[in-house]
PDB file of C-alpha atoms in Angstrom:
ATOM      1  CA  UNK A1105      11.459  20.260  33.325  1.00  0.00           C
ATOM      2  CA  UNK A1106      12.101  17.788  31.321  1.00  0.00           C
ATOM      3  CA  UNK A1107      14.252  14.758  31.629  1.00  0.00           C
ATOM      4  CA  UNK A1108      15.611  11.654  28.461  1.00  0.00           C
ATOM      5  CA  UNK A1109      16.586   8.737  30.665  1.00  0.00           C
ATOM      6  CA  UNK A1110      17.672   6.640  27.787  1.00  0.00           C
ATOM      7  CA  UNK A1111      18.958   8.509  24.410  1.00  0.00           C
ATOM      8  CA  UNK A1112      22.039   7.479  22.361  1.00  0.00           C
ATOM      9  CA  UNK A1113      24.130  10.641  21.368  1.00  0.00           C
ATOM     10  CA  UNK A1114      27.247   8.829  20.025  1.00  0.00           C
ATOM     11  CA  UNK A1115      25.099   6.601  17.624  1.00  0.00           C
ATOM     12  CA  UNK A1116      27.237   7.740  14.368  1.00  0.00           C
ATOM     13  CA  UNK A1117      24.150   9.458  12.932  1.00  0.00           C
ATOM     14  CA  UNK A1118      23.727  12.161  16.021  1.00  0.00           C
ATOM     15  CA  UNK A1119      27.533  12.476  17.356  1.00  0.00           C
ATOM     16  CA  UNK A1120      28.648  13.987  14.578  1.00  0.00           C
ATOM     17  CA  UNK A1121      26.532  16.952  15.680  1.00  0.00           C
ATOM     18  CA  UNK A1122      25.944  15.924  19.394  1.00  0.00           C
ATOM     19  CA  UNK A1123      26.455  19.636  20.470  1.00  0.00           C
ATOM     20  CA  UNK A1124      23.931  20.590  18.087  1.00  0.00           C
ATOM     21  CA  UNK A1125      21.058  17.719  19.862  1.00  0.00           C
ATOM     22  CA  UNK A1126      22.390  19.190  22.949  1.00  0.00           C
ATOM     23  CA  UNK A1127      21.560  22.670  22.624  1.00  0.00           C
ATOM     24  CA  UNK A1128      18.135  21.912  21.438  1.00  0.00           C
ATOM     25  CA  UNK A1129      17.326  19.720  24.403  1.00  0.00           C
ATOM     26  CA  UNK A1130      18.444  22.827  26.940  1.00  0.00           C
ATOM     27  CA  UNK A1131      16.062  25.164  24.564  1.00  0.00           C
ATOM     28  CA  UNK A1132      13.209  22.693  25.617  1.00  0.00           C
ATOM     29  CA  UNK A1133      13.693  23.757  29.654  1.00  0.00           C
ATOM     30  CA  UNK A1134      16.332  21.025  30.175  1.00  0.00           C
ATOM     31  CA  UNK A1135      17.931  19.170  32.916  1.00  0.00           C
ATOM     32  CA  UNK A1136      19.546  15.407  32.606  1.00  0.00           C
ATOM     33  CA  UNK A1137      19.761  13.039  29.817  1.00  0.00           C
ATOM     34  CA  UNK A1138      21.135   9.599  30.221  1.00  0.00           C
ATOM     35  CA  UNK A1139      23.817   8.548  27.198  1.00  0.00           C
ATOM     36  CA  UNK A1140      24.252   4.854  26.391  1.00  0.00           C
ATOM     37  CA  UNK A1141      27.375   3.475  25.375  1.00  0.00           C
ATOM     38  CA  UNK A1142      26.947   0.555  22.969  1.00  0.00           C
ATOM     39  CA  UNK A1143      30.615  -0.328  21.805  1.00  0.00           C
ATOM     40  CA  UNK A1144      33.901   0.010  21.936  1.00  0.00           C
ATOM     41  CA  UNK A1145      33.932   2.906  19.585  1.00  0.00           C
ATOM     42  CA  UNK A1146      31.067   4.314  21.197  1.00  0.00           C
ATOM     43  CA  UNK A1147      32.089   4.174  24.563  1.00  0.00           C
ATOM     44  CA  UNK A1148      34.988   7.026  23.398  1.00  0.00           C
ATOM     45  CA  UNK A1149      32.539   9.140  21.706  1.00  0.00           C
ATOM     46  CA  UNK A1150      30.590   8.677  25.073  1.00  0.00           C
ATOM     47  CA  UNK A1151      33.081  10.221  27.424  1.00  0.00           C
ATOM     48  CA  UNK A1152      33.867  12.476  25.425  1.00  0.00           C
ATOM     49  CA  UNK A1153      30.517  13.891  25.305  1.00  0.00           C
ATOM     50  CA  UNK A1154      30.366  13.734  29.395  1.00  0.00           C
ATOM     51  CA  UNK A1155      33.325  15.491  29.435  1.00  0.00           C
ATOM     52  CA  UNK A1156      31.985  18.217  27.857  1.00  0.00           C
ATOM     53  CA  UNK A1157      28.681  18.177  29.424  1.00  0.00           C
ATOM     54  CA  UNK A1158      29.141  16.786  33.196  1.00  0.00           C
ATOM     55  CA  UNK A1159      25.755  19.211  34.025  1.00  0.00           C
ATOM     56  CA  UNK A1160      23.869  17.849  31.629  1.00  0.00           C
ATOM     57  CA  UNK A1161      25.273  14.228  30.539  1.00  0.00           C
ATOM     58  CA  UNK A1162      24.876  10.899  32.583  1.00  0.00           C
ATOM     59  CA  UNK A1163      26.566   7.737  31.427  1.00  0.00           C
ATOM     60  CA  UNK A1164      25.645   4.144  31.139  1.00  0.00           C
ATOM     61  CA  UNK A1165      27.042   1.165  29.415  1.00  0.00           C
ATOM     62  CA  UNK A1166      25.681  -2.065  28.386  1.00  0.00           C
ATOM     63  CA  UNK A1167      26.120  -5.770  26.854  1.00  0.00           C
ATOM     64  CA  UNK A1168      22.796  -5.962  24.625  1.00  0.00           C
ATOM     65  CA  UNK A1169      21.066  -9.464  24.573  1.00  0.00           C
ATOM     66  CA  UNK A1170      21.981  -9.769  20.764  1.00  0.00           C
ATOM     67  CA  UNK A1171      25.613 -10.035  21.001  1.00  0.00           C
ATOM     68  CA  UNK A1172      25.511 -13.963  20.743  1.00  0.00           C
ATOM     69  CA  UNK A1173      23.793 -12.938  17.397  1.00  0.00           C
ATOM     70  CA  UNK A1174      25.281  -9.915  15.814  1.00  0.00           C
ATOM     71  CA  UNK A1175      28.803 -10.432  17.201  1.00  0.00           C
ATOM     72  CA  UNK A1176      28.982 -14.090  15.575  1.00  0.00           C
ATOM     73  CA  UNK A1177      31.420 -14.086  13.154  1.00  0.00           C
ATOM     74  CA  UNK A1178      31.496 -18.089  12.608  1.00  0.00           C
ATOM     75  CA  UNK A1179      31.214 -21.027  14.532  1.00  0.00           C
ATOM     76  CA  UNK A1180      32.189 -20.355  18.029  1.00  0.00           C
ATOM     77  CA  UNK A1181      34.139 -17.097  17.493  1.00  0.00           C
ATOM     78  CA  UNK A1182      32.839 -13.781  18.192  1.00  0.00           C
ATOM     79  CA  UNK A1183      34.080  -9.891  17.895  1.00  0.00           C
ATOM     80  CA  UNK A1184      34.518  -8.827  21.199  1.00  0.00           C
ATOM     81  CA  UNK A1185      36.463  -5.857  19.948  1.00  0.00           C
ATOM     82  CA  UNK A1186      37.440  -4.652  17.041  1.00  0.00           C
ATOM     83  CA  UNK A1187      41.092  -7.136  15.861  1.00  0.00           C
ATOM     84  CA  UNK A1188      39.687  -9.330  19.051  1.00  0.00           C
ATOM     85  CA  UNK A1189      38.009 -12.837  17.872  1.00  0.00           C
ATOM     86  CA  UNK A1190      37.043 -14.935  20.467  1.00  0.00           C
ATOM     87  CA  UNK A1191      34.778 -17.972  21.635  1.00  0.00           C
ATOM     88  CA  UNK A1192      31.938 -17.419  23.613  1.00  0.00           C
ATOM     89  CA  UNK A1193      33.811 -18.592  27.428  1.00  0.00           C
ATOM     90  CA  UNK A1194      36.414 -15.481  26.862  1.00  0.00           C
ATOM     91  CA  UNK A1195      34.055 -12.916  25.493  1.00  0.00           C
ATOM     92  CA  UNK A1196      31.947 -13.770  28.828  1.00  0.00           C
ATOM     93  CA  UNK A1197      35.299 -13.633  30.735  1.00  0.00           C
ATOM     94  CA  UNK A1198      37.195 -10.263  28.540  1.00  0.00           C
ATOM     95  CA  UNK A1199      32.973  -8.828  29.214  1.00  0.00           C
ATOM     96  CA  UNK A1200      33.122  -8.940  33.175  1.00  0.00           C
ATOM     97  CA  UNK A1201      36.788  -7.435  32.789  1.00  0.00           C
ATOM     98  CA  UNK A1202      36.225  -4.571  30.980  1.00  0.00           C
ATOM     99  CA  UNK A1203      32.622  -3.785  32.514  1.00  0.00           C
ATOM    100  CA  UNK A1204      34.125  -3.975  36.089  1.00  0.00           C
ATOM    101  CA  UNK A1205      36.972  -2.145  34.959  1.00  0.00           C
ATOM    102  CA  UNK A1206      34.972   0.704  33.587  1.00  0.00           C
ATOM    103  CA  UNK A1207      32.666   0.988  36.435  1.00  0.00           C
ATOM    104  CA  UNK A1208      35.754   1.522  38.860  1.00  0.00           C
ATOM    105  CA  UNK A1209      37.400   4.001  36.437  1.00  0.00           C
ATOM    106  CA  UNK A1210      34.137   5.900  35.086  1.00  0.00           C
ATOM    107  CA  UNK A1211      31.057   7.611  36.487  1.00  0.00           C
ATOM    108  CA  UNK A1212      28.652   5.064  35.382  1.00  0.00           C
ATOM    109  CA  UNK A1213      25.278   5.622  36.753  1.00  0.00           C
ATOM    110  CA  UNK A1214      23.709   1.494  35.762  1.00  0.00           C
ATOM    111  CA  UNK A1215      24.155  -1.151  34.011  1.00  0.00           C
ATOM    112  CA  UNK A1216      22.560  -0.537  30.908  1.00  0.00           C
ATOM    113  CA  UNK A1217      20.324  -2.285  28.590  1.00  0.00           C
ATOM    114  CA  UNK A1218      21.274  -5.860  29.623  1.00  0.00           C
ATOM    115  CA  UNK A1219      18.523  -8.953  29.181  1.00  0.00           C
ATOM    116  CA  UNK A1220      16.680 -11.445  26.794  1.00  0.00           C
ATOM    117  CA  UNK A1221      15.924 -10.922  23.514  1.00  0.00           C
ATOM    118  CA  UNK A1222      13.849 -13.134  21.389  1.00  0.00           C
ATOM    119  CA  UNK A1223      12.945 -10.951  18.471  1.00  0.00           C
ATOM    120  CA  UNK A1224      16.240 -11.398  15.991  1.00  0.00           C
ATOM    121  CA  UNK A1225      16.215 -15.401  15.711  1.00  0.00           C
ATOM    122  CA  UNK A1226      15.256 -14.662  11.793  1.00  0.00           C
ATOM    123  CA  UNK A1227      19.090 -13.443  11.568  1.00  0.00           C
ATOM    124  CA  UNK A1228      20.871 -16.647  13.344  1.00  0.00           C
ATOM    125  CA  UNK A1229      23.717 -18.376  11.464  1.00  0.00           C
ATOM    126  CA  UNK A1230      23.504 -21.641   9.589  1.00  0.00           C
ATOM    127  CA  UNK A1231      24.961 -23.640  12.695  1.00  0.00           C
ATOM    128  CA  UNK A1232      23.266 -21.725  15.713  1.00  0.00           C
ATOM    129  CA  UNK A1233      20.426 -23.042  17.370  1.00  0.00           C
ATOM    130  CA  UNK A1234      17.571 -20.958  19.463  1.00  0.00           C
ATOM    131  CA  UNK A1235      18.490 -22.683  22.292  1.00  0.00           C
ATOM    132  CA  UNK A1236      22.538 -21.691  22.168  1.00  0.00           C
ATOM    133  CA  UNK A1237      21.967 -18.585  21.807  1.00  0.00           C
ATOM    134  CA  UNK A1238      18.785 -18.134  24.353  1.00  0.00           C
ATOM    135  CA  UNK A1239      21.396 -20.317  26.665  1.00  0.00           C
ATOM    136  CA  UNK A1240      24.061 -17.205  26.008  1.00  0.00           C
ATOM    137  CA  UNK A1241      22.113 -14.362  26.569  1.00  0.00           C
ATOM    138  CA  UNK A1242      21.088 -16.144  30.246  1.00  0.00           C
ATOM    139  CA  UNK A1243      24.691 -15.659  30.212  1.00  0.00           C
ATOM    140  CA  UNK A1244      25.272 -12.438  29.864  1.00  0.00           C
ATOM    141  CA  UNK A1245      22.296 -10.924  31.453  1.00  0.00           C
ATOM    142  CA  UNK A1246      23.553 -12.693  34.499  1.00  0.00           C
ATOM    143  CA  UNK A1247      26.738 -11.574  34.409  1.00  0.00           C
ATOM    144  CA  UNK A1248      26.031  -7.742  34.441  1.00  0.00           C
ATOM    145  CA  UNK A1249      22.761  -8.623  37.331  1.00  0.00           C
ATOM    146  CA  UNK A1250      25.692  -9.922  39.396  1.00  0.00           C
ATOM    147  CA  UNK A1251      27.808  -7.007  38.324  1.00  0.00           C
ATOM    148  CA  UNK A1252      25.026  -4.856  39.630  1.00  0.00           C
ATOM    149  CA  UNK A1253      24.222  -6.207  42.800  1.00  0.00           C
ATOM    150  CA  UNK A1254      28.429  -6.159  43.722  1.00  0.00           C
ATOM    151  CA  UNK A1255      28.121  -2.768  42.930  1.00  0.00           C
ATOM    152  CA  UNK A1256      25.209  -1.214  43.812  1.00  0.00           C
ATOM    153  CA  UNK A1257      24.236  -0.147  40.552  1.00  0.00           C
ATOM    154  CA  UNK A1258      20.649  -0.005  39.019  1.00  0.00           C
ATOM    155  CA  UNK A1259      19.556  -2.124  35.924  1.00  0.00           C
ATOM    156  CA  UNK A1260      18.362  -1.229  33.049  1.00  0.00           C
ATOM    157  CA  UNK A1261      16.475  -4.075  31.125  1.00  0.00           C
ATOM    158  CA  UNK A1262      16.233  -4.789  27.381  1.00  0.00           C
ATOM    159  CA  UNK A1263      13.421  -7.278  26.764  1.00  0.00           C
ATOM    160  CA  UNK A1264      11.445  -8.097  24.029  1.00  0.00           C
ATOM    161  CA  UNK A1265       9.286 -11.263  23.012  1.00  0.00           C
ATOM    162  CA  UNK A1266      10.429 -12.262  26.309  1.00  0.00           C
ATOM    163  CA  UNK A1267       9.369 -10.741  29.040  1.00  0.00           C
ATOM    164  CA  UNK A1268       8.470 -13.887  31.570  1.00  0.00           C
ATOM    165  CA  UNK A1269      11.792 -15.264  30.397  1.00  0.00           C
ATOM    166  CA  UNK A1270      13.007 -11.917  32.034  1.00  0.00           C
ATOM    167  CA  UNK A1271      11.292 -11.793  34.897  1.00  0.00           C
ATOM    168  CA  UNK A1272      12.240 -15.658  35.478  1.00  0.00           C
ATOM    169  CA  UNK A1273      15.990 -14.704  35.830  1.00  0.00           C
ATOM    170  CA  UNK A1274      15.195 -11.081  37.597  1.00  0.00           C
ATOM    171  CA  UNK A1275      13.357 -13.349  40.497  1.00  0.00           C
ATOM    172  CA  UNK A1276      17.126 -13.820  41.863  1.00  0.00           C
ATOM    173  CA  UNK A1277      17.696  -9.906  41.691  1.00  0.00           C
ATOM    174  CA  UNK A1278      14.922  -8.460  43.288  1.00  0.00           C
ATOM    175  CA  UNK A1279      16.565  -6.010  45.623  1.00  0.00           C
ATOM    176  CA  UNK A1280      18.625  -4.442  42.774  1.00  0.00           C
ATOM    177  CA  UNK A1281      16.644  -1.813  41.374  1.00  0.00           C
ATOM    178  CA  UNK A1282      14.936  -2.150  37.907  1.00  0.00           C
ATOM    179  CA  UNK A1283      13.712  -0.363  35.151  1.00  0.00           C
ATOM    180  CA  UNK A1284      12.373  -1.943  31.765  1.00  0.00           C
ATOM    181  CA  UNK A1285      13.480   0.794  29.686  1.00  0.00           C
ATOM    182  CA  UNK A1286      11.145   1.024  25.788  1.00  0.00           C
ATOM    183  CA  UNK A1287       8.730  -0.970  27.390  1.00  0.00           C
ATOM    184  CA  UNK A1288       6.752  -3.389  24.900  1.00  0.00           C
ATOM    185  CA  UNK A1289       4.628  -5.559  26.456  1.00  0.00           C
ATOM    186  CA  UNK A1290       0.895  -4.845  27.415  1.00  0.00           C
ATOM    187  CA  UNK A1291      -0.785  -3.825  30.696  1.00  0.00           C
ATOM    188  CA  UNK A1292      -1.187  -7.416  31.918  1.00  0.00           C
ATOM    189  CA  UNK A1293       2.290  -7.358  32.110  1.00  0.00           C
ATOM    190  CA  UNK A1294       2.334  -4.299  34.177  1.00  0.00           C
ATOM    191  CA  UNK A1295       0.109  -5.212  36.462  1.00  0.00           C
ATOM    192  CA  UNK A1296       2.327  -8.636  36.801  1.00  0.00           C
ATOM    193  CA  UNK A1297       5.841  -6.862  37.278  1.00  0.00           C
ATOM    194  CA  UNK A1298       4.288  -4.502  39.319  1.00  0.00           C
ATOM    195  CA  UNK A1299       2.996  -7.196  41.475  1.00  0.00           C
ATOM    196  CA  UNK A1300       6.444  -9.301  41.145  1.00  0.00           C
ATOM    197  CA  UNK A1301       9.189  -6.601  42.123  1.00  0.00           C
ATOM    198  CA  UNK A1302       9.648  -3.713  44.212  1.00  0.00           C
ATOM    199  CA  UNK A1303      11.798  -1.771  42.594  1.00  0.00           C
ATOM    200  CA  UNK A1304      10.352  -0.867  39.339  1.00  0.00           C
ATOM    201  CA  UNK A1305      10.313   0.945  36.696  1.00  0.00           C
ATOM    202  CA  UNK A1306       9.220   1.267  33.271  1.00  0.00           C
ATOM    203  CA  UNK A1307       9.929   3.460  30.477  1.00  0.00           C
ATOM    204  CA  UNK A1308       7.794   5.099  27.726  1.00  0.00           C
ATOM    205  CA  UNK A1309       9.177   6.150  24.524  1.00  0.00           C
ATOM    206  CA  UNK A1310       7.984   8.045  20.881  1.00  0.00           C
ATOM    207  CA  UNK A1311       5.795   4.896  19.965  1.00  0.00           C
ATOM    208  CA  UNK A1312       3.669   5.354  22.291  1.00  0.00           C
ATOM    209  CA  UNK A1313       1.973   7.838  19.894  1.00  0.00           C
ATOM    210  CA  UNK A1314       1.671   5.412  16.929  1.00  0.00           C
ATOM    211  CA  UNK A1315      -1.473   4.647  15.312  1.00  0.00           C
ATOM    212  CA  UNK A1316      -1.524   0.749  16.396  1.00  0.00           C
ATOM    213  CA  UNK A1317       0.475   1.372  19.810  1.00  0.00           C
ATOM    214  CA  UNK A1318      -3.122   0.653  22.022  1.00  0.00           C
ATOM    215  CA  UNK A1319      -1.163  -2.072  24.006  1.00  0.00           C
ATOM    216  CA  UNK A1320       1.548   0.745  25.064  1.00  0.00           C
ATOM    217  CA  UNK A1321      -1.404   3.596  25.821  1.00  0.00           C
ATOM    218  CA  UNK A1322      -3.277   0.810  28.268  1.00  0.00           C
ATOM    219  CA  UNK A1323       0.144   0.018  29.889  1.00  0.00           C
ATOM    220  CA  UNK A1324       0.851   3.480  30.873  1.00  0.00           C
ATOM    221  CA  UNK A1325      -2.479   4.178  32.262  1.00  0.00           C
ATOM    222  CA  UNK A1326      -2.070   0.741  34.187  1.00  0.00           C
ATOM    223  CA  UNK A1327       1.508   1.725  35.771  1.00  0.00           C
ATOM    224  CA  UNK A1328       2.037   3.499  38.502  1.00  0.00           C
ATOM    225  CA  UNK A1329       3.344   7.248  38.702  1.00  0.00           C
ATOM    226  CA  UNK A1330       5.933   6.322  40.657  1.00  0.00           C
ATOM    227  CA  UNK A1331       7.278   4.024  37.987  1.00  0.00           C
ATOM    228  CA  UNK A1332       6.987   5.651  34.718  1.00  0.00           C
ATOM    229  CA  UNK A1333       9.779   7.277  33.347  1.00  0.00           C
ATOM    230  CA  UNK A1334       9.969   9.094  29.595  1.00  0.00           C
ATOM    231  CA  UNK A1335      12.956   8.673  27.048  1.00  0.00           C
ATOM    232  CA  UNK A1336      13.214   9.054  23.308  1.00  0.00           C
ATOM    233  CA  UNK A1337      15.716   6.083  22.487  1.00  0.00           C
ATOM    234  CA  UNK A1338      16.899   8.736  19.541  1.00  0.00           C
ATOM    235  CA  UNK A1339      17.839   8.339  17.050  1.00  0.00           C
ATOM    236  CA  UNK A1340      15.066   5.826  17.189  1.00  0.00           C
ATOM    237  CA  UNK A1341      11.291   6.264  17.611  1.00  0.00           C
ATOM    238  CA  UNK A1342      10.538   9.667  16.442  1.00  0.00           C
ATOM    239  CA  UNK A1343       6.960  10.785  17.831  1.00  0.00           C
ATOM    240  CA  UNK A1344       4.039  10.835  15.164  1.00  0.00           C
ATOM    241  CA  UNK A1345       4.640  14.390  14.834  1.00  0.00           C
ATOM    242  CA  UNK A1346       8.100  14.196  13.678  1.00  0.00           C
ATOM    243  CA  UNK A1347       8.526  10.625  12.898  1.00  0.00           C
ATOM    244  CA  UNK A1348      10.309  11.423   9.388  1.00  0.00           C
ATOM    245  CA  UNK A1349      12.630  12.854  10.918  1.00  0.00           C
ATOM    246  CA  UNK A1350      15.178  11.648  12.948  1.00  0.00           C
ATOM    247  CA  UNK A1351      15.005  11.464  16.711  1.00  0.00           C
ATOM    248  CA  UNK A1352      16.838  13.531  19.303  1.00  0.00           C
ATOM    249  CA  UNK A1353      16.746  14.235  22.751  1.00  0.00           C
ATOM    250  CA  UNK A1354      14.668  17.724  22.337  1.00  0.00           C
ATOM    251  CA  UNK A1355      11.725  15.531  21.357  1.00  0.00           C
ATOM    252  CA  UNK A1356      11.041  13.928  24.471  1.00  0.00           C
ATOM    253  CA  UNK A1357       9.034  17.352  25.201  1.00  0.00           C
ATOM    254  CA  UNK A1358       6.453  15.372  22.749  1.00  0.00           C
ATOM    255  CA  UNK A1359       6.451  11.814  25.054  1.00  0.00           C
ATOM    256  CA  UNK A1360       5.937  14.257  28.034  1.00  0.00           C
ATOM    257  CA  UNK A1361       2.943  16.247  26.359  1.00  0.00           C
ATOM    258  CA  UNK A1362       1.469  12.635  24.895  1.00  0.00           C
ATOM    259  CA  UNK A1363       1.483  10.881  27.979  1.00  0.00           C
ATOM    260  CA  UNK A1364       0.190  13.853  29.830  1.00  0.00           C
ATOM    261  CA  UNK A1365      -2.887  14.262  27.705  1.00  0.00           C
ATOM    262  CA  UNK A1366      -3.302  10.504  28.109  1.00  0.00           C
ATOM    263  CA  UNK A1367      -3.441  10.355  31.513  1.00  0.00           C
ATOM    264  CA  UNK A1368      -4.797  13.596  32.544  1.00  0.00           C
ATOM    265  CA  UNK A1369      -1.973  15.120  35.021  1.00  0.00           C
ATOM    266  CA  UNK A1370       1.269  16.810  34.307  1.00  0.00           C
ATOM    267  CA  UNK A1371       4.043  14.337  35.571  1.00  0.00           C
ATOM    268  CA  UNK A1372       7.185  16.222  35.211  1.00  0.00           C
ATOM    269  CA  UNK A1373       7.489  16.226  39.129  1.00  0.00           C
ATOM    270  CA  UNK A1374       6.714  12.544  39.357  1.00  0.00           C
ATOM    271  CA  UNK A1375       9.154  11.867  36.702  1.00  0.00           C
ATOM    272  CA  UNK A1376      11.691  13.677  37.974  1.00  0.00           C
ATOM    273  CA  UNK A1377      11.807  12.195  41.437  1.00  0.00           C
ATOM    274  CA  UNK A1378      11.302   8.814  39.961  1.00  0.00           C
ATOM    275  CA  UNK A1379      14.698   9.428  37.946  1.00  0.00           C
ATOM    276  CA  UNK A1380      16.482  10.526  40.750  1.00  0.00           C
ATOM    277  CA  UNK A1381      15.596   7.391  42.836  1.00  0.00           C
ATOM    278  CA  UNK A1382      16.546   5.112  39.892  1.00  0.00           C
ATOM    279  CA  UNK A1383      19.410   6.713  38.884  1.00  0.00           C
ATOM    280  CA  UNK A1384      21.023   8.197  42.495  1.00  0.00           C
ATOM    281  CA  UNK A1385      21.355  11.549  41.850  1.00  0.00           C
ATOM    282  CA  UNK A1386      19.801  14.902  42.763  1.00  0.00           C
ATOM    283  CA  UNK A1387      18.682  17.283  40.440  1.00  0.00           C
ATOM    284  CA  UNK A1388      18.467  21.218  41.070  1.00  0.00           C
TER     285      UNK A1388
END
């Protein structure tokens, strides 16, 4: 069995032949894959493709840390939405409406890739500083936690170049549960959030088979079963053995066989009762 807990279907380049990634995936001995909406237009494409698929499809959606970057349009206005320019107090304001609007309306299973990212500074505007922007992704990341813990949801984390950062601001949240989906870090860091928070996860994508990805091998050996769970992030980080090609769900077979022959056991069991504890759901 084998399970994507983090894939994006309506990314433009694989919706516009989503049924076609599907029906690969349920070739490969199938059974859940967990779509991320990223944006407005997104979202549509989204439930459109859990319509279609409620066996197969869950759905998450998410506030990335680089909205205070990407979404900057000039100074102090932002695109929440497409005809929608804003400052940065509404867009955290119009945010928390429309998040906690969809998870009453929608079968959202967490809040998705929310957290701190320090990676993309190289792309801030003329009149943004480090510190505004680190000071708005705080922001936001707490704004979905506390969305979370009001609704029960589990949290799926985005960090990178940042993890203590994270883990500084996730000290307030322990009892939600939390997965660091695409991990990046090393095993030190592991072994620290392993030590720091119950409820943990960590996910292992396609680069995990890269030449110079030692740091990622280590870190999965260092977690614990019951915290690793595999996802291809398509149509991002192809494995080595298709990685000119673009990504799709099917290929998560190859993070399952990699990881496997890295560690010595088949974990398809493991992983699949680790997803159903993060995510809440039962699979048959």
């Amino acid at each position: 069995m084998y399970l994507d807990s983090h894939t994006h279907l309506n990314e433009t380049s694989l919706y516009k032949n989503y049924e076609k990634y599907i029906d690969n995936f349920l070739k490969i001995w199938w059974k859940k894959l967990v779509n991320i909406w990223v944006d407005f237009e997104r979202t549509e494409r989204a439930l459109k493709i859990q319509e279609k698929y409620k066996n197969i499809c869950l759905t998450s959606w998410w506030f990335h840390p680089t909205e205070s970057i990407f979404k900057y349009k000039w100074k102090n206005k932002y695109e929440f939405s497409k005809n929608k320019i804003v400052n940065w107090n509404e867009y955290l304001k119009l945010s928390k409406i429309y998040l906690e609007n969809l998870i009453k309306d929608t079968k959202i299973v967490a809040i998705w890739e929310c957290g701190i990212d320090f990676h993309y500074f190289d792309f801030l505007k003329d009149w943004q500083t480090k510190e505004e922007v680190i000071k708005q992704q705080e922001e936001l990341f707490i704004l979905q936690l506390d969305l979370a813990k009001k609704y029960n949801l589990p949290v799926v984390i985005h960090s990178r170049d940042a993890f203590y950062e994270t883990c500084e601001i996730l000290e307030n949240y322990k009892n939600l549960k939390l997965y660091f989906h695409c991990w990046g870090y090393g095993p030190k860091e592991i072994e620290y959030a392993q030590n720091k928070f119950e409820n943990i996860w960590f996910g292992f994508d396609g680069n995990i088979t890269y030449k110079k990805a030692d740091n990622l091998r280590e870190s999965v050996k260092k977690a614990k079963l019951n915290t690793i769970l595999l996802e291809t992030d398509a149509p991002y980080l192809s494995p080595q053995i298709v990685r000119k090609e673009k990504n799709q769900p099917a290929n998560v077979k190859y993070v399952y066989d990699y990881v496997e022959n890295l560690i010595g056991k088949d974990i398809k069991e493991k992983v699949k009762l680790n997803f159903e504890k993060f995510y809440n759901v039962k699979i048959v």
